[in-house]
Coordinates of C-alpha atoms in Angstrom, one line a residue:
Chain S
X1 CA 0.0 0.0 0.0
X2 CA 2.6 2.5 1.0
X3 CA 4.9 1.2 -1.7
X4 CA 2.2 2.0 -4.2
X5 CA 2.2 5.7 -3.1
X6 CA 6.0 5.8 -3.2
X7 CA 6.0 4.4 -6.7
X8 CA 3.4 7.0 -7.8
X9 CA 5.4 9.8 -6.2
X10 CA 8.6 8.8 -7.9
X11 CA 7.2 8.0 -11.4
X12 CA 5.0 11.1 -11.4
X13 CA 7.8 13.2 -10.0
X14 CA 10.2 12.0 -12.7
X15 CA 7.8 12.7 -15.5
X16 CA 7.3 16.3 -14.2
X17 CA 11.1 16.7 -13.7
X18 CA 11.6 15.9 -17.4
X19 CA 9.1 18.6 -18.2
X20 CA 11.0 21.1 -16.1
X21 CA 14.3 20.3 -17.8
X22 CA 12.5 21.0 -21.2
X23 CA 11.1 24.3 -19.9
X24 CA 14.4 25.6 -18.5
X25 CA 16.7 24.3 -21.2
X26 CA 14.8 24.7 -24.4
X27 CA 12.6 27.8 -23.9
X28 CA 9.7 25.8 -25.2
X29 CA 6.4 27.4 -24.2
X30 CA 4.2 25.5 -21.8
X31 CA 1.6 24.8 -24.5
X32 CA 4.2 23.1 -26.6
X33 CA 5.4 21.0 -23.7
X34 CA 1.8 19.8 -23.1
X35 CA 1.5 18.9 -26.8
X36 CA 4.9 17.0 -26.6
X37 CA 3.8 15.1 -23.5
X38 CA 0.4 14.0 -24.7
X39 CA 1.8 13.0 -28.1
X40 CA 4.7 11.1 -26.5
X41 CA 2.1 9.3 -24.3
X42 CA 0.2 8.2 -27.4
X43 CA 3.3 7.0 -29.2
X44 CA 4.9 5.3 -26.2
X45 CA 1.7 3.4 -25.6
X46 CA 1.4 2.4 -29.2
X47 CA 4.8 0.8 -29.2
X48 CA 4.1 -0.9 -25.9
X49 CA 6.5 1.1 -23.7
X50 CA 4.0 3.0 -21.6
X51 CA 1.9 0.1 -20.3
X52 CA 4.7 -1.2 -18.1
X53 CA 5.2 2.3 -16.6
X54 CA 1.5 2.4 -15.8
X55 CA 1.7 -1.0 -14.2
X56 CA 4.6 0.1 -12.1
X57 CA 3.8 3.7 -11.3
X58 CA 0.0 3.6 -11.2
X59 CA -1.4 7.2 -10.8
X60 CA 2.2 8.4 -11.2
X61 CA 2.0 7.4 -14.8
X62 CA -1.7 8.2 -15.5
X63 CA -2.1 11.6 -13.9
X64 CA 0.6 13.4 -16.0
X65 CA -0.5 14.3 -19.5
X66 CA 1.4 11.4 -20.9
X67 CA -1.2 9.4 -19.1
X68 CA -3.9 11.2 -21.1
X69 CA -2.1 10.1 -24.3
X70 CA -1.9 6.6 -22.8
X71 CA -5.7 6.5 -22.4
X72 CA -6.2 8.0 -25.9
X73 CA -4.0 5.4 -27.5
X74 CA -5.3 2.5 -25.5
X75 CA -8.9 3.5 -26.3
X76 CA -8.1 3.7 -30.0
X77 CA -6.4 0.3 -30.1
X78 CA -9.2 -1.3 -28.1
X79 CA -11.7 0.4 -30.5
X80 CA -10.0 -1.2 -33.5
X81 CA -10.1 -4.6 -31.8
X82 CA -13.8 -4.2 -31.1
X83 CA -15.2 -2.4 -34.2
X84 CA -12.4 -2.3 -36.8
X85 CA -11.5 1.0 -38.6
X86 CA -14.3 2.9 -37.1
X87 CA -12.9 2.1 -33.7
X88 CA -9.7 4.0 -34.6
X89 CA -11.9 7.1 -34.7
X90 CA -14.2 6.5 -31.8
X91 CA -11.9 4.6 -29.4
X92 CA -9.6 7.4 -28.3
X93 CA -12.3 9.9 -27.3
X94 CA -14.4 7.1 -25.7
X95 CA -11.5 6.2 -23.5
X96 CA -11.1 9.8 -22.3
X97 CA -14.6 11.0 -22.6
X98 CA -15.0 11.5 -18.8
X99 CA -11.9 13.6 -18.5
X100 CA -12.8 15.8 -21.5
X101 CA -16.4 16.3 -20.5
X102 CA -15.3 17.0 -16.9
X103 CA -12.7 19.6 -18.1
X104 CA -15.4 21.4 -20.2
X105 CA -18.0 21.3 -17.5
X106 CA -15.8 22.3 -14.6
X107 CA -13.9 24.8 -16.7
X108 CA -17.2 26.5 -17.5
X109 CA -18.7 26.4 -14.0
X110 CA -15.6 27.6 -12.2
X111 CA -15.0 30.4 -14.7
X112 CA -18.7 31.3 -14.2
X113 CA -18.3 31.6 -10.4
X114 CA -14.8 33.0 -10.0
X115 CA -12.9 35.9 -11.4
X116 CA -9.1 36.3 -11.8
X117 CA -7.4 38.1 -9.0
X118 CA -4.9 40.9 -9.6
X119 CA -1.3 39.9 -8.8
Chain N
X1 CA 18.1 74.2 -45.1
X2 CA 15.7 75.9 -42.8
X3 CA 15.6 73.4 -40.0
X4 CA 17.8 75.5 -37.8
X5 CA 17.0 73.7 -34.5
X6 CA 18.6 70.5 -35.6
X7 CA 21.8 69.2 -34.1
X8 CA 23.6 66.4 -35.8
X9 CA 21.8 63.3 -37.0
X10 CA 18.9 62.7 -34.7
X11 CA 18.8 65.5 -32.2
X12 CA 16.9 68.8 -32.0
X13 CA 17.8 71.7 -29.6
X14 CA 14.7 73.6 -28.7
X15 CA 14.8 77.3 -29.3
X16 CA 12.1 78.1 -26.8
X17 CA 12.4 75.3 -24.3
X18 CA 9.0 74.5 -22.7
X19 CA 8.7 74.2 -19.0
X20 CA 7.2 71.3 -17.1
X21 CA 4.8 73.1 -14.8
X22 CA 3.2 70.2 -13.2
X23 CA 3.1 66.4 -13.1
X24 CA 1.0 63.7 -11.6
X25 CA 1.4 60.0 -11.1
X26 CA -1.1 57.4 -10.0
X27 CA 0.1 53.8 -9.4
X28 CA -1.2 50.4 -8.3
X29 CA -0.8 48.7 -5.0
X30 CA 2.4 46.8 -5.8
X31 CA 4.1 49.9 -7.1
X32 CA 2.9 51.7 -4.0
X33 CA 4.8 49.1 -1.9
X34 CA 8.0 49.8 -3.8
X35 CA 10.9 52.1 -2.9
X36 CA 9.4 55.2 -4.7
X37 CA 6.0 55.0 -2.8
X38 CA 6.3 58.4 -1.2
X39 CA 6.7 60.2 -4.6
X40 CA 3.4 59.2 -6.1
X41 CA 0.2 61.3 -5.9
X42 CA -2.1 58.3 -5.3
X43 CA -1.7 54.7 -4.7
X44 CA -4.6 52.4 -5.5
X45 CA -5.6 49.6 -3.1
X46 CA -7.7 48.0 -5.7
X47 CA -6.2 48.0 -9.2
X48 CA -9.7 47.6 -10.7
X49 CA -10.6 50.9 -9.1
X50 CA -14.3 50.1 -9.0
X51 CA -14.4 49.3 -12.7
X52 CA -15.6 46.0 -14.3
X53 CA -12.6 45.2 -16.4
X54 CA -8.8 45.8 -16.3
X55 CA -9.0 47.7 -19.5
X56 CA -11.6 50.1 -18.1
X57 CA -9.5 50.5 -15.0
X58 CA -6.4 51.4 -17.0
X59 CA -8.3 54.1 -18.9
X60 CA -9.6 55.5 -15.6
X61 CA -6.1 55.6 -14.2
X62 CA -4.9 57.6 -17.2
X63 CA -7.8 60.0 -17.1
X64 CA -7.6 60.7 -13.4
X65 CA -3.8 61.2 -13.7
X66 CA -4.3 63.7 -16.5
X67 CA -7.0 65.6 -14.5
X68 CA -4.7 65.6 -11.4
X69 CA -1.8 67.0 -13.4
X70 CA -4.0 69.8 -14.8
X71 CA -5.4 70.6 -11.3
X72 CA -1.8 70.7 -9.9
X73 CA -0.9 73.1 -12.7
X74 CA -3.8 75.3 -11.6
X75 CA -5.3 75.1 -15.0
X76 CA -8.5 73.8 -16.3
X77 CA -9.0 71.1 -19.0
X78 CA -10.0 73.8 -21.5
X79 CA -6.6 75.4 -21.2
X80 CA -4.9 72.3 -22.6
X81 CA -4.5 72.4 -26.3
X82 CA -3.2 69.0 -27.1
X83 CA -2.8 65.6 -25.4
X84 CA -0.1 63.1 -26.6
X85 CA -0.9 59.8 -25.0
X86 CA -0.3 56.1 -25.5
X87 CA -0.4 52.7 -23.8
X88 CA 0.2 49.1 -24.5
X89 CA -3.2 47.8 -25.5
X90 CA -4.3 47.0 -29.0
X91 CA -5.3 50.1 -31.1
X92 CA -4.1 52.3 -28.1
X93 CA -7.5 51.7 -26.6
X94 CA -6.3 52.5 -23.1
X95 CA -5.7 56.1 -24.1
X96 CA -8.5 56.4 -26.6
X97 CA -11.1 55.6 -23.9
X98 CA -9.1 57.4 -21.2
X99 CA -9.2 60.8 -22.9
X100 CA -12.7 60.2 -24.4
X101 CA -14.5 62.5 -21.9
X102 CA -11.8 65.1 -21.7
X103 CA -12.6 66.9 -25.0
X104 CA -9.1 67.9 -25.7
X105 CA -7.4 67.5 -29.1
X106 CA -5.6 64.2 -28.9
X107 CA -2.7 62.5 -30.7
X108 CA -2.6 58.7 -29.9
X109 CA 0.8 57.2 -29.9
X110 CA 2.2 53.7 -29.9
X111 CA 5.8 53.2 -28.9
X112 CA 5.4 50.4 -26.4
X113 CA 7.3 51.3 -23.3
X114 CA 9.1 54.2 -25.1
X115 CA 5.9 56.1 -25.4
X116 CA 6.5 58.5 -22.5
X117 CA 9.6 60.0 -24.0
X118 CA 8.0 59.9 -27.4
X119 CA 5.0 61.8 -26.2
X120 CA 7.2 64.2 -24.2
X121 CA 9.4 64.8 -27.3
X122 CA 6.4 65.6 -29.6
X123 CA 4.7 67.7 -26.9
X124 CA 7.8 69.8 -26.3
X125 CA 8.3 70.3 -30.1
X126 CA 4.7 71.4 -30.4
X127 CA 5.2 74.0 -27.7
X128 CA 8.6 75.1 -29.0
X129 CA 7.1 75.5 -32.5
X130 CA 4.6 77.9 -31.2
X131 CA 1.6 75.6 -31.9
X132 CA 0.4 75.5 -28.3
X133 CA 0.8 77.1 -24.9
X134 CA -0.2 74.1 -22.8
X135 CA 0.3 70.5 -23.8
X136 CA 0.0 67.2 -21.9
X137 CA 2.1 64.1 -22.4
X138 CA 0.8 61.0 -20.6
X139 CA 1.0 57.2 -20.7
X140 CA -0.5 54.3 -18.8
X141 CA 0.0 50.6 -18.4
X142 CA -1.8 48.0 -16.3
X143 CA -0.2 44.7 -15.3
X144 CA -3.4 42.7 -15.7
X145 CA -4.5 44.1 -19.1
X146 CA -0.9 43.7 -20.4
X147 CA -0.5 40.1 -19.2
X148 CA -3.9 39.3 -20.8
X149 CA -2.9 40.7 -24.1
X150 CA 0.8 39.8 -24.3
X151 CA 1.3 36.7 -22.1
X152 CA -0.9 34.4 -20.1
X153 CA -4.1 34.6 -18.1
X154 CA -3.5 35.8 -14.5
X155 CA -4.5 32.5 -12.9
X156 CA -2.5 30.4 -15.4
X157 CA 0.3 28.5 -13.6
X158 CA 3.4 29.4 -15.4
X159 CA 6.9 30.2 -14.3
X160 CA 8.5 33.5 -15.1
X161 CA 12.1 33.3 -16.1
X162 CA 14.6 35.6 -14.2
X163 CA 15.0 37.8 -17.3
X164 CA 11.2 38.6 -17.3
X165 CA 9.9 42.0 -16.3
X166 CA 6.9 43.1 -14.4
X167 CA 4.5 45.5 -16.1
X168 CA 3.8 48.5 -14.0
X169 CA 0.2 49.4 -13.1
X170 CA 0.2 53.1 -13.2
X171 CA 0.2 56.3 -15.2
X172 CA 2.2 59.5 -15.3
X173 CA 1.2 62.8 -16.9
X174 CA 3.3 66.0 -17.4
X175 CA 2.0 69.4 -18.3
X176 CA 4.2 71.4 -20.6
X177 CA 3.9 75.2 -20.9
X178 CA 5.5 77.8 -23.1
X179 CA 6.1 80.0 -20.1
X180 CA 7.4 78.7 -16.8
X181 CA 10.3 78.6 -14.4
X182 CA 11.5 75.1 -15.2
X183 CA 12.5 72.3 -15.3
X184 CA 12.8 72.8 -19.0
X185 CA 12.9 70.3 -21.9
X186 CA 15.9 71.5 -23.9
X187 CA 17.1 68.6 -26.2
X188 CA 15.4 65.7 -27.9
X189 CA 17.2 62.8 -29.5
X190 CA 14.8 60.6 -31.4
X191 CA 15.7 57.0 -31.6
X192 CA 15.7 54.7 -34.6
X193 CA 14.8 51.1 -34.5
X194 CA 17.6 48.8 -33.6
X195 CA 17.1 45.0 -33.8
X196 CA 19.8 42.6 -33.1
X197 CA 17.6 39.5 -33.5
X198 CA 16.5 38.8 -29.9
X199 CA 13.2 36.8 -30.0
X200 CA 12.6 36.1 -26.4
X201 CA 9.7 38.2 -25.2
X202 CA 10.8 37.3 -21.7
X203 CA 14.0 39.1 -22.2
X204 CA 12.9 42.5 -23.4
X205 CA 15.8 44.3 -21.7
X206 CA 18.3 42.5 -24.0
X207 CA 16.1 43.3 -27.0
X208 CA 16.0 47.1 -26.1
X209 CA 19.6 47.5 -24.9
X210 CA 21.2 48.1 -28.3
X211 CA 18.7 50.8 -29.2
X212 CA 19.2 52.5 -25.8
X213 CA 23.0 52.4 -26.3
X214 CA 22.6 53.7 -29.8
X215 CA 20.4 56.6 -28.8
X216 CA 22.7 57.6 -25.9
X217 CA 25.8 57.4 -28.0
X218 CA 24.2 59.5 -30.8
X219 CA 22.9 62.0 -28.3
X220 CA 26.5 62.7 -27.1
X221 CA 27.7 62.8 -30.7
X222 CA 25.0 65.2 -31.8
X223 CA 25.1 67.6 -28.8
X224 CA 28.8 67.4 -27.8
X225 CA 27.7 66.6 -24.3
X226 CA 29.5 64.0 -22.2
X227 CA 28.2 61.7 -19.5
X228 CA 29.4 64.2 -16.9
X229 CA 27.1 66.9 -18.4
X230 CA 24.3 65.0 -16.5
X231 CA 23.5 64.3 -12.9
X232 CA 21.5 61.3 -14.0
X233 CA 21.0 59.3 -17.1
X234 CA 17.9 57.2 -16.6
X235 CA 16.4 54.7 -19.1
X236 CA 12.8 53.6 -19.1
X237 CA 12.6 50.0 -18.4
X238 CA 15.7 48.1 -19.4
X239 CA 15.7 46.4 -16.0
X240 CA 18.7 44.5 -14.7
X241 CA 19.7 42.6 -17.8
X242 CA 19.2 45.4 -20.2
X243 CA 20.9 48.0 -18.1
X244 CA 24.0 45.9 -17.7
X245 CA 24.2 45.2 -21.4
X246 CA 23.6 48.9 -22.3
X247 CA 26.4 50.0 -20.0
X248 CA 28.8 47.5 -21.5
X249 CA 27.9 48.3 -25.1
X250 CA 28.6 52.0 -24.4
X251 CA 31.9 51.1 -22.6
X252 CA 33.0 49.2 -25.7
X253 CA 32.6 52.5 -27.7
X254 CA 34.6 54.4 -25.1
X255 CA 31.6 56.0 -23.4
X256 CA 31.5 55.4 -19.6
X257 CA 28.1 56.3 -18.1
X258 CA 28.3 54.0 -15.1
X259 CA 28.5 56.9 -12.7
X260 CA 25.2 58.5 -13.7
X261 CA 23.3 55.6 -15.1
X262 CA 20.2 54.0 -13.6
X263 CA 16.9 52.6 -14.9
X264 CA 13.2 53.3 -14.0
X265 CA 12.4 49.6 -14.0
X266 CA 15.0 49.1 -11.3
X267 CA 13.9 52.2 -9.3
X268 CA 10.2 51.4 -9.0
X269 CA 10.4 47.9 -7.5
X270 CA 12.6 46.2 -5.0
X271 CA 13.2 43.2 -7.2
X272 CA 14.3 40.9 -4.4
X273 CA 11.6 41.7 -2.0
X274 CA 8.8 42.1 -4.5
X275 CA 9.6 39.2 -6.7
X276 CA 9.6 41.2 -9.8
X277 CA 12.5 39.3 -11.4
X278 CA 14.5 41.7 -13.7
X279 CA 12.4 44.8 -12.9
X280 CA 9.5 46.9 -14.0
X281 CA 8.3 47.6 -17.5
X282 CA 5.4 49.1 -19.4
X283 CA 4.5 52.6 -20.5
X284 CA 3.5 53.5 -17.0
X285 CA 6.9 52.6 -15.6
X286 CA 9.0 55.5 -17.0
X287 CA 6.0 57.8 -16.9
X288 CA 5.3 57.3 -13.2
X289 CA 9.0 57.5 -12.3
X290 CA 9.3 60.7 -14.3
X291 CA 6.1 62.3 -13.1
X292 CA 6.6 61.1 -9.5
X293 CA 10.3 60.7 -8.6
X294 CA 12.3 62.6 -11.2
X295 CA 10.2 65.7 -11.3
X296 CA 10.3 66.1 -7.5
X297 CA 14.0 65.5 -7.4
X298 CA 14.5 68.2 -10.1
X299 CA 12.2 70.8 -8.5
X300 CA 13.8 70.3 -5.1
X301 CA 17.2 70.7 -6.7
X302 CA 18.6 67.3 -5.9
X303 CA 19.0 66.9 -9.6
X304 CA 19.7 69.6 -12.0
X305 CA 20.1 68.1 -15.4
X306 CA 19.0 64.6 -16.5
X307 CA 18.8 62.6 -19.7
X308 CA 15.5 60.7 -19.6
X309 CA 15.2 57.8 -22.1
X310 CA 12.1 55.6 -22.5
X311 CA 12.8 52.3 -24.2
X312 CA 10.4 50.3 -26.1
X313 CA 10.2 46.6 -27.3
X314 CA 8.0 46.9 -30.4
X315 CA 6.7 43.3 -30.8
X316 CA 3.2 42.1 -30.9
X317 CA 1.8 38.6 -29.9
X318 CA 1.3 38.0 -33.6
X319 CA 4.9 38.8 -34.7
X320 CA 6.3 36.8 -31.8
X321 CA 4.3 33.8 -32.8
X322 CA 5.5 34.2 -36.3
X323 CA 9.0 34.0 -35.1
X324 CA 10.0 37.6 -35.7
X325 CA 12.6 39.2 -33.6
X326 CA 11.9 42.2 -31.3
X327 CA 12.6 45.7 -32.7
X328 CA 13.9 48.0 -30.0
X329 CA 13.6 51.8 -29.8
X330 CA 14.7 54.4 -27.4
X331 CA 13.9 58.2 -27.3
X332 CA 16.0 60.6 -25.2
X333 CA 14.9 63.9 -23.7
X334 CA 17.2 66.4 -21.8
X335 CA 15.4 67.9 -18.8
X336 CA 17.2 70.7 -16.8
X337 CA 16.4 73.2 -14.2
X338 CA 18.2 76.2 -15.7
X339 CA 18.7 77.6 -19.2
X340 CA 22.2 78.4 -20.3
Chain R
X1 CA 26.3 50.8 -32.7
X2 CA 25.1 47.7 -34.5
X3 CA 28.4 47.4 -36.3
X4 CA 29.9 46.2 -33.0
X5 CA 28.0 42.9 -33.1
X6 CA 26.5 40.6 -35.7
X7 CA 23.1 39.3 -34.6
X8 CA 24.6 35.9 -33.8
X9 CA 27.4 37.4 -31.7
X10 CA 24.9 39.5 -29.8
X11 CA 22.6 36.6 -29.1
X12 CA 25.5 34.7 -27.7
X13 CA 26.5 37.6 -25.6
X14 CA 23.0 38.1 -24.3
X15 CA 22.8 34.5 -23.3
X16 CA 26.0 34.9 -21.3
X17 CA 24.7 38.1 -19.6
X18 CA 21.2 36.8 -18.8
X19 CA 20.8 35.0 -15.5
X20 CA 19.8 31.3 -16.0
X21 CA 16.8 29.8 -14.3
X22 CA 17.9 27.9 -11.2
X23 CA 17.4 24.6 -12.9
X24 CA 18.4 22.2 -10.1
X25 CA 16.1 23.9 -7.7
X26 CA 13.3 24.0 -10.3
X27 CA 13.7 20.3 -11.2
X28 CA 13.6 19.3 -7.5
X29 CA 10.5 21.4 -6.9
X30 CA 8.8 20.0 -10.0
X31 CA 9.7 16.5 -8.9
X32 CA 8.4 16.9 -5.4
X33 CA 5.1 18.8 -6.2
X34 CA 4.4 16.8 -9.4
X35 CA 5.0 13.6 -7.4
X36 CA 2.7 14.7 -4.6
X37 CA -0.1 15.5 -7.1
X38 CA 0.2 12.0 -8.4
X39 CA 0.0 10.6 -4.9
X40 CA -3.3 12.5 -4.5
X41 CA -4.3 10.9 -7.7
X42 CA -3.3 7.5 -6.3
X43 CA -5.4 8.1 -3.2
X44 CA -8.4 9.0 -5.2
X45 CA -7.9 6.1 -7.5
X46 CA -7.6 3.6 -4.6
X47 CA -10.8 5.0 -3.2
X48 CA -12.7 4.3 -6.4
X49 CA -11.1 0.9 -6.7
X50 CA -12.3 0.1 -3.1
X51 CA -15.8 1.0 -4.2
X52 CA -15.7 -1.7 -6.8
X53 CA -15.3 0.3 -10.0
X54 CA -13.8 -1.4 -13.0
X55 CA -10.2 -0.5 -14.0
X56 CA -11.4 1.8 -16.8
X57 CA -14.0 3.5 -14.7
X58 CA -11.4 4.1 -12.0
X59 CA -9.2 5.8 -14.5
X60 CA -12.1 8.0 -15.8
X61 CA -13.4 8.8 -12.3
X62 CA -9.9 9.7 -11.1
X63 CA -9.3 11.9 -14.1
X64 CA -12.6 13.7 -13.5
X65 CA -11.8 14.3 -9.8
X66 CA -8.3 15.6 -10.5
X67 CA -9.6 17.9 -13.1
X68 CA -12.2 19.2 -10.7
X69 CA -9.5 19.8 -8.1
X70 CA -7.3 21.6 -10.6
X71 CA -10.2 23.8 -11.8
X72 CA -11.3 24.6 -8.2
X73 CA -7.8 25.6 -7.1
X74 CA -7.5 27.8 -10.1
X75 CA -10.7 29.5 -9.3
X76 CA -9.6 30.0 -5.7
X77 CA -6.4 31.8 -6.9
X78 CA -4.2 29.0 -5.4
X79 CA -3.0 27.0 -8.4
X80 CA -0.9 29.8 -9.9
X81 CA 0.8 30.5 -6.6
X82 CA 1.7 26.8 -6.3
X83 CA 2.9 26.8 -10.0
X84 CA 5.4 29.6 -9.3
X85 CA 7.4 27.1 -7.3
X86 CA 6.4 23.9 -9.0
X87 CA 6.8 24.8 -12.7
X88 CA 6.3 21.6 -14.7
X89 CA 5.2 19.9 -11.5
X90 CA 1.9 21.7 -11.8
X91 CA 1.8 22.0 -15.6
X92 CA 2.3 18.4 -16.6
X93 CA -0.3 16.7 -14.3
X94 CA -3.9 16.7 -15.5
X95 CA -4.6 19.3 -12.9
X96 CA -2.5 21.6 -15.0
X97 CA -4.7 20.8 -18.0
X98 CA -7.7 22.0 -16.0
X99 CA -5.7 25.1 -15.0
X100 CA -5.0 25.9 -18.7
X101 CA -8.7 25.7 -19.4
X102 CA -10.1 27.6 -16.4
X103 CA -7.6 30.5 -16.4
X104 CA -8.3 31.9 -19.9
X105 CA -12.1 31.2 -19.5
X106 CA -12.1 33.4 -16.3
X107 CA -9.9 36.0 -17.9
X108 CA -12.0 36.4 -21.1
X109 CA -15.3 36.3 -19.3
X110 CA -15.3 40.1 -19.8
X111 CA -15.6 39.6 -23.5
X112 CA -18.8 37.7 -23.2
X113 CA -20.0 34.1 -22.5
X114 CA -19.8 32.9 -26.0
X115 CA -16.8 34.4 -27.8
X116 CA -15.0 35.3 -24.6
X117 CA -15.4 32.5 -22.1
X118 CA -16.6 29.8 -24.5
X119 CA -14.1 30.4 -27.3
X120 CA -11.0 31.3 -25.2
X121 CA -11.4 28.3 -22.9
X122 CA -9.2 26.2 -25.1
X123 CA -6.7 28.8 -26.2
X124 CA -3.9 27.0 -24.3
X125 CA -5.3 23.5 -23.8
X126 CA -6.9 23.1 -27.2
X127 CA -3.7 22.0 -28.9
X128 CA -3.4 19.1 -26.4
X129 CA -6.7 17.7 -27.7
X130 CA -5.9 18.4 -31.3
X131 CA -2.5 16.6 -31.2
X132 CA -3.5 14.0 -28.7
X133 CA -6.7 12.9 -30.5
X134 CA -5.0 13.1 -34.0
X135 CA -2.1 10.9 -32.8
X136 CA -4.5 8.4 -31.2
X137 CA -6.5 8.1 -34.5
X138 CA -3.3 7.6 -36.5
X139 CA -2.2 5.0 -34.0
X140 CA -5.6 3.3 -34.3
X141 CA -5.4 3.3 -38.1
X142 CA -1.9 1.9 -38.1
X143 CA -3.0 -0.7 -35.6
X144 CA -5.9 -1.6 -37.9
X145 CA -3.6 -1.9 -41.0
X146 CA -1.0 -3.9 -39.2
X147 CA -3.6 -6.1 -37.5
X148 CA -5.1 -7.1 -40.9

């Protein structure tokens, strides 16, 4: 149980640390870094490299944006297995539908309620 | 050639130097917590100032600053014949809306953070040319509206690099008059755009430094002045990185200004305590430092002759995204207490 | 003035003169805070697992919960303060995705609920969906072709 948390901490921390190195060393904007992370997640999952990381790190691998890519790719591959070519189109979003809908809904509601504070 | 007031390549010497008869500066809370707090006319607790949007608040700050300056000059708005004003927002909307109710002939300017010296130059030439008796030059900037337009939303979780600057929330206005007892605007060196290919909008000081050095060097060449002519040479908002580079660039050309040189962006904030990284920036930075700090130091005799330069980084979010470099510009104005 | 430097020389010179971000400190902070956010995710995930949800439902429910937390902390003006120290530690987790959605939505509310809030909501996070979904469809198609 405790080991599970430690693994999540280390794997998640390492993925974030890679992002920090990219920010400080390459001057990439945060938006580009997010795109790189989600796309890498998709590709690593497709070639079978991300699944073992998820098995080991649990939430440490699924909470970072690479994990979002992992869910997308896994959904697409599962979709293909179940319904062929159409599944390539429907699988990814099905696998992440909760997260996307949640982001839109909560994004909307929170923005409705709160306003930005001056710094 | 009939342009008898010209000196050298880029400088004019005013024949009838206008006098700065009053100034006003209104700044935000953070600026009011900085080292220059005692020099400002008003410090806002709430940078929205009762308005609904940052943009409306910025216009109000500009308008109230102008009104305050006119009042301090013991004039009325109808005495003012021109306003030269500018800000950082698209289409200069901060100034357009700020002066909307004032009913004074208005020239809107965009020179990014160089606008205060640009406006002061044009205002002084207008008075010197005999086109007006009372003219105002004013600029404004607002941290929140500038971040929104140029960078990220306020609540976005990003990290600012150490070279980044902090946009000043505030406005400064100066009233120039044909008659007065000083301080006087005597020389104007108008900068040209210098661009050495810096693309990092988080390092504007480095982008503007070559233009600042170029204008300062040209000013000395044109006027025959030396750094020792001045009690103070103060740039607009080069901040720490840009100031150091400017000093070195001039040193390389055999011009040592280290004794007199400082920067408004370094004066207005205590970078270490206030976490403002390299220092302040924005049109309101050099404007509020000039209208607040420098004017008082001049009128109290602590300073007698200064070279005031506002520096501007002339990029837009569009050009930055298209990978263009940042064109820099710097305008210089000589302000002195007595006429030779 | 310009004759002193070519553009390349000047850029090199500026790089030398500009203070670098304290990378070691930043990476450690990103590691610690990013890691802690993932631990929170693990706690939430374990809770859903204990309630008997399937593996896929656990993943979905955890993502939704984390997005809610990220959005709420953004609205409460807490997330950006955390991000100042955490950097990528708060950008890379899915809570950062929520922050990237809520922050422009709040900011542009002043331009109206449709073209302001509605449209600008995805101004930073939109590319993540564009590239993520596109990549996943491409992967699906390749998977389909290879499989047959």
